[in-house]
mmCIF file of C-alpha atoms in Angstrom:
data_model
loop_
_atom_site.group_PDB
_atom_site.id
_atom_site.type_symbol
_atom_site.label_atom_id
_atom_site.label_comp_id
_atom_site.label_asym_id
_atom_site.label_seq_id
_atom_site.Cartn_x
_atom_site.Cartn_y
_atom_site.Cartn_z
ATOM 1 C CA GLN A 1 27.873 33.748 72.063
ATOM 2 C CA LYS A 2 27.787 31.283 69.101
ATOM 3 C CA GLU A 3 24.314 30.818 67.795
ATOM 4 C CA VAL A 4 22.762 28.313 65.318
ATOM 5 C CA GLU A 5 19.298 29.313 64.153
ATOM 6 C CA GLN A 6 16.748 27.111 62.581
ATOM 7 C CA ASN A 7 13.048 27.763 61.941
ATOM 8 C CA SER A 8 11.196 25.416 64.362
ATOM 9 C CA GLY A 9 8.417 24.588 61.711
ATOM 10 C CA PRO A 10 6.671 22.511 61.321
ATOM 11 C CA LEU A 11 7.515 22.301 57.685
ATOM 12 C CA SER A 12 4.886 20.392 55.892
ATOM 13 C CA VAL A 13 5.358 18.844 52.440
ATOM 14 C CA PRO A 14 3.559 16.476 50.213
ATOM 15 C CA GLU A 15 5.053 13.126 49.519
ATOM 16 C CA GLY A 16 7.402 13.278 46.503
ATOM 17 C CA ALA A 17 8.315 17.050 46.869
ATOM 18 C CA ILE A 18 11.532 18.537 47.897
ATOM 19 C CA ALA A 19 11.865 19.552 51.429
ATOM 20 C CA SER A 20 14.293 22.526 52.059
ATOM 21 C CA LEU A 21 15.627 22.947 55.672
ATOM 22 C CA ASN A 22 17.742 25.994 56.409
ATOM 23 C CA CYS A 23 20.253 26.906 59.153
ATOM 24 C CA THR A 24 22.111 30.069 59.875
ATOM 25 C CA TYR A 25 25.132 30.526 62.197
ATOM 26 C CA SER A 26 26.898 33.395 63.818
ATOM 27 C CA ASP A 27 30.497 32.243 64.105
ATOM 28 C CA ARG A 28 32.060 33.282 60.903
ATOM 29 C CA GLY A 29 35.047 31.010 61.528
ATOM 30 C CA SER A 30 32.997 27.840 61.688
ATOM 31 C CA GLN A 31 34.685 24.871 59.982
ATOM 32 C CA SER A 32 32.415 21.923 60.182
ATOM 33 C CA PHE A 33 28.686 21.579 59.630
ATOM 34 C CA PHE A 34 26.429 18.640 60.339
ATOM 35 C CA TRP A 35 22.765 17.556 59.880
ATOM 36 C CA TYR A 36 21.161 15.170 62.351
ATOM 37 C CA ARG A 37 17.753 13.516 61.995
ATOM 38 C CA GLN A 38 15.780 12.840 65.148
ATOM 39 C CA TYR A 39 12.593 10.794 65.152
ATOM 40 C CA SER A 40 10.142 11.342 67.963
ATOM 41 C CA GLY A 41 11.405 9.511 71.131
ATOM 42 C CA LYS A 42 14.721 8.622 69.668
ATOM 43 C CA SER A 43 18.216 9.893 69.683
ATOM 44 C CA PRO A 44 19.785 12.082 66.813
ATOM 45 C CA GLU A 45 21.326 10.287 64.027
ATOM 46 C CA LEU A 46 23.960 11.771 61.674
ATOM 47 C CA ILE A 47 22.924 12.074 58.243
ATOM 48 C CA MET A 48 25.271 14.514 56.447
ATOM 49 C CA SER A 49 28.415 16.497 57.264
ATOM 50 C CA ILE A 50 29.868 19.235 55.089
ATOM 51 C CA TYR A 51 33.037 21.172 55.231
ATOM 52 C CA SER A 52 33.512 23.344 52.168
ATOM 53 C CA ASN A 53 31.426 25.624 50.177
ATOM 54 C CA GLY A 54 29.107 24.088 47.591
ATOM 55 C CA ASP A 55 26.878 21.089 47.493
ATOM 56 C CA LYS A 56 27.284 17.569 48.783
ATOM 57 C CA GLU A 57 24.975 14.868 47.690
ATOM 58 C CA ASP A 58 24.283 11.608 49.403
ATOM 59 C CA GLY A 59 21.297 9.713 47.888
ATOM 60 C CA ARG A 60 18.083 11.830 48.230
ATOM 61 C CA PHE A 61 19.947 14.210 50.560
ATOM 62 C CA THR A 62 21.869 17.305 49.452
ATOM 63 C CA ALA A 63 23.711 19.633 51.935
ATOM 64 C CA GLN A 64 24.563 23.024 50.765
ATOM 65 C CA LEU A 65 27.039 25.408 52.392
ATOM 66 C CA ASN A 66 27.474 29.121 51.881
ATOM 67 C CA LYS A 67 30.205 30.385 54.337
ATOM 68 C CA ALA A 68 30.063 33.975 53.031
ATOM 69 C CA SER A 69 26.350 34.104 53.864
ATOM 70 C CA GLN A 70 26.820 31.861 56.881
ATOM 71 C CA TYR A 71 24.146 29.442 56.054
ATOM 72 C CA VAL A 72 23.863 25.754 55.561
ATOM 73 C CA SER A 73 20.787 23.970 54.063
ATOM 74 C CA LEU A 74 19.483 20.398 53.700
ATOM 75 C CA LEU A 75 17.558 19.419 50.689
ATOM 76 C CA ILE A 76 15.521 16.150 50.798
ATOM 77 C CA ARG A 77 14.315 15.144 47.234
ATOM 78 C CA ASP A 78 11.401 12.726 46.746
ATOM 79 C CA SER A 79 10.378 13.301 50.332
ATOM 80 C CA GLN A 80 8.730 10.250 52.037
ATOM 81 C CA PRO A 81 6.498 9.861 55.026
ATOM 82 C CA SER A 82 9.385 8.202 56.782
ATOM 83 C CA ASP A 83 11.415 11.450 56.509
ATOM 84 C CA SER A 84 9.091 12.954 58.955
ATOM 85 C CA ALA A 85 11.266 13.979 61.904
ATOM 86 C CA THR A 86 13.075 16.827 63.553
ATOM 87 C CA TYR A 87 16.309 17.951 61.720
ATOM 88 C CA LEU A 88 19.129 19.322 63.795
ATOM 89 C CA CYS A 89 21.858 21.585 62.418
ATOM 90 C CA ALA A 90 25.099 21.548 64.230
ATOM 91 C CA VAL A 91 28.137 23.730 63.685
ATOM 92 C CA LYS A 92 31.734 23.443 64.972
ATOM 93 C CA GLY A 93 33.315 26.637 65.326
ATOM 94 C CA SER A 94 36.865 27.995 64.967
ATOM 95 C CA GLY A 95 39.737 27.936 67.538
ATOM 96 C CA GLY A 96 39.965 24.132 67.645
ATOM 97 C CA SER A 97 36.710 23.746 69.437
ATOM 98 C CA TYR A 98 35.381 20.202 69.262
ATOM 99 C CA ILE A 99 32.098 21.110 70.797
ATOM 100 C CA PRO A 100 29.520 21.926 68.327
ATOM 101 C CA THR A 101 26.666 24.247 68.701
ATOM 102 C CA PHE A 102 23.228 22.648 67.914
ATOM 103 C CA GLY A 103 20.229 24.497 66.513
ATOM 104 C CA ARG A 104 16.929 23.661 68.158
ATOM 105 C CA GLY A 105 15.734 21.821 65.009
ATOM 106 C CA THR A 106 13.129 22.024 62.354
ATOM 107 C CA SER A 107 10.190 19.569 62.465
ATOM 108 C CA LEU A 108 9.453 18.179 59.065
ATOM 109 C CA ILE A 109 6.133 16.537 58.191
ATOM 110 C CA VAL A 110 5.664 14.638 54.894
ATOM 111 C CA HIS A 111 2.138 13.877 54.297
ATOM 112 C CA PRO A 112 0.959 11.226 51.788
ATOM 113 C CA GLY B 1 30.924 -2.408 70.577
ATOM 114 C CA ALA B 2 29.066 -1.682 67.499
ATOM 115 C CA GLY B 3 27.357 1.431 68.844
ATOM 116 C CA VAL B 4 27.233 3.767 71.779
ATOM 117 C CA SER B 5 25.526 1.908 74.697
ATOM 118 C CA GLN B 6 23.808 3.659 77.609
ATOM 119 C CA SER B 7 22.328 2.313 80.661
ATOM 120 C CA PRO B 8 19.744 2.436 82.241
ATOM 121 C CA SER B 9 17.401 3.184 79.342
ATOM 122 C CA ASN B 10 14.936 4.627 81.933
ATOM 123 C CA LYS B 11 15.422 5.749 85.560
ATOM 124 C CA VAL B 12 12.875 6.955 87.907
ATOM 125 C CA THR B 13 14.210 8.381 91.195
ATOM 126 C CA GLU B 14 12.893 10.351 94.150
ATOM 127 C CA LYS B 15 13.801 13.963 94.564
ATOM 128 C CA GLY B 16 17.066 14.315 96.643
ATOM 129 C CA LYS B 17 18.402 10.923 95.687
ATOM 130 C CA ASP B 18 21.634 10.536 93.702
ATOM 131 C CA VAL B 19 21.803 8.843 90.217
ATOM 132 C CA GLU B 20 24.452 7.359 88.015
ATOM 133 C CA LEU B 21 24.189 7.072 84.221
ATOM 134 C CA ARG B 22 26.530 4.998 82.259
ATOM 135 C CA CYS B 23 27.869 5.388 78.685
ATOM 136 C CA ASP B 24 29.997 2.948 76.828
ATOM 137 C CA PRO B 25 31.303 4.511 73.675
ATOM 138 C CA ILE B 26 32.284 2.970 70.281
ATOM 139 C CA SER B 27 35.566 1.083 70.583
ATOM 140 C CA GLY B 28 38.369 3.330 69.583
ATOM 141 C CA HIS B 29 36.502 6.616 69.799
ATOM 142 C CA THR B 30 38.438 8.879 72.014
ATOM 143 C CA ALA B 31 35.915 11.775 72.127
ATOM 144 C CA LEU B 32 32.929 11.414 74.329
ATOM 145 C CA TYR B 33 30.141 13.891 75.037
ATOM 146 C CA TRP B 34 27.268 14.098 77.403
ATOM 147 C CA TYR B 35 24.053 16.173 76.428
ATOM 148 C CA ARG B 36 20.634 16.356 77.826
ATOM 149 C CA GLN B 37 17.431 17.074 76.154
ATOM 150 C CA SER B 38 14.221 18.218 77.934
ATOM 151 C CA LEU B 39 10.880 17.628 76.429
ATOM 152 C CA GLY B 40 10.523 19.701 73.289
ATOM 153 C CA GLN B 41 13.889 21.368 73.848
ATOM 154 C CA GLY B 42 17.136 21.481 72.054
ATOM 155 C CA LEU B 43 20.369 19.622 72.922
ATOM 156 C CA GLU B 44 22.100 21.084 75.994
ATOM 157 C CA PHE B 45 25.811 20.352 76.091
ATOM 158 C CA LEU B 46 27.034 19.089 79.487
ATOM 159 C CA ILE B 47 30.623 17.765 79.335
ATOM 160 C CA TYR B 48 33.227 16.628 76.882
ATOM 161 C CA PHE B 49 36.091 14.111 77.312
ATOM 162 C CA GLN B 50 39.006 13.757 74.794
ATOM 163 C CA GLY B 51 41.513 11.044 75.285
ATOM 164 C CA ASN B 52 43.568 11.695 78.629
ATOM 165 C CA SER B 53 42.992 15.420 78.397
ATOM 166 C CA ALA B 54 41.219 17.275 81.260
ATOM 167 C CA PRO B 55 37.445 17.204 80.485
ATOM 168 C CA ASP B 56 35.700 20.421 79.299
ATOM 169 C CA LYS B 57 33.071 20.714 82.139
ATOM 170 C CA SER B 58 31.790 24.139 80.863
ATOM 171 C CA GLY B 59 28.234 22.856 80.210
ATOM 172 C CA LEU B 60 27.458 21.292 83.668
ATOM 173 C CA PRO B 61 24.611 23.277 85.068
ATOM 174 C CA SER B 62 25.624 22.920 88.764
ATOM 175 C CA ASP B 63 28.120 21.386 91.122
ATOM 176 C CA ARG B 64 25.479 18.554 91.771
ATOM 177 C CA PHE B 65 26.554 17.239 88.315
ATOM 178 C CA SER B 66 29.848 15.450 87.735
ATOM 179 C CA ALA B 67 31.261 12.878 85.343
ATOM 180 C CA GLU B 68 34.255 10.789 85.008
ATOM 181 C CA ARG B 69 35.713 8.559 82.222
ATOM 182 C CA THR B 70 37.694 5.622 83.287
ATOM 183 C CA GLY B 71 40.495 4.188 81.113
ATOM 184 C CA GLY B 72 39.588 6.383 78.302
ATOM 185 C CA SER B 73 36.408 4.355 77.634
ATOM 186 C CA VAL B 74 33.300 4.002 79.798
ATOM 187 C CA SER B 75 32.029 7.201 81.383
ATOM 188 C CA THR B 76 29.529 7.863 84.165
ATOM 189 C CA LEU B 77 27.614 10.820 84.794
ATOM 190 C CA THR B 78 26.495 11.415 88.336
ATOM 191 C CA ILE B 79 23.769 13.730 89.572
ATOM 192 C CA GLN B 80 23.643 14.268 93.305
ATOM 193 C CA ARG B 81 20.537 15.380 95.179
ATOM 194 C CA THR B 82 18.323 15.272 92.165
ATOM 195 C CA GLN B 83 15.839 17.913 91.575
ATOM 196 C CA GLN B 84 12.730 17.717 89.322
ATOM 197 C CA GLU B 85 14.165 20.142 86.826
ATOM 198 C CA ASP B 86 16.878 17.516 86.134
ATOM 199 C CA SER B 87 14.160 15.284 84.506
ATOM 200 C CA ALA B 88 15.244 14.942 80.824
ATOM 201 C CA VAL B 89 16.817 12.419 78.403
ATOM 202 C CA TYR B 90 20.472 12.377 78.926
ATOM 203 C CA LEU B 91 22.382 11.435 75.748
ATOM 204 C CA CYS B 92 26.019 10.232 75.367
ATOM 205 C CA ALA B 93 27.808 10.513 72.013
ATOM 206 C CA SER B 94 31.284 9.595 70.834
ATOM 207 C CA SER B 95 33.416 10.380 67.874
ATOM 208 C CA PRO B 96 36.898 9.555 66.555
ATOM 209 C CA GLN B 97 39.201 12.168 68.122
ATOM 210 C CA GLY B 98 36.527 14.909 68.239
ATOM 211 C CA GLU B 99 36.423 15.221 64.414
ATOM 212 C CA GLY B 100 33.445 14.726 62.332
ATOM 213 C CA GLY B 101 29.988 14.141 63.561
ATOM 214 C CA TYR B 102 28.925 11.995 66.522
ATOM 215 C CA THR B 103 27.226 8.768 66.978
ATOM 216 C CA PHE B 104 24.687 9.035 69.759
ATOM 217 C CA GLY B 105 23.542 6.377 72.265
ATOM 218 C CA SER B 106 19.804 5.797 72.743
ATOM 219 C CA GLY B 107 19.781 7.841 75.903
ATOM 220 C CA THR B 108 18.668 7.513 79.420
ATOM 221 C CA ARG B 109 15.262 8.969 80.313
ATOM 222 C CA LEU B 110 15.493 10.310 83.851
ATOM 223 C CA THR B 111 12.329 11.183 85.751
ATOM 224 C CA VAL B 112 12.570 12.711 89.153
ATOM 225 C CA VAL B 113 9.438 12.390 91.264
#
């Protein structure tokens, strides 16, 4: 059973702070990792993908991957109230599977 | 089209009736996925289509659920004899050849009364 675990939150941070969202996964052979943002009542939106160990930066977002420890994280710098949403971690496993496993998401609240 | 299009956006149906949900993926995307999301719950995988290959139906919850994809493009998810527990948002997503992340449609909110 492939599992992707996220703290459900809510994670509350003040405006301008760094929000750190974490995700652990059970399938050691996983190859592809994604972060989606889902606003309340809306569908998920892909914001980051990462495939190799280390950091990947895109604007205020940084994805960090550590395959040895089986975790992937998302950092949001200079958090804004508009970043308030649920963040879903998705992991594509080994064996050529194209069906990722989604975590249940972490709710982020950025307060002014 | 520019994005993944789903219709209808909302559907209210009586228990026991059949419903059809439609998904039109991004042009050129060969991979198409159906998920459902119940209130406050995570994404539940239903079915995956890749090109002309046989679909992966491993997520369908019962034989009341079926889906087809015509011409490698538009897909229809059919739920027969709907039950109240089928009430959820049904999301379609597509991607180029199954690689990379998805683009999701805006979903169909199904309410069974």
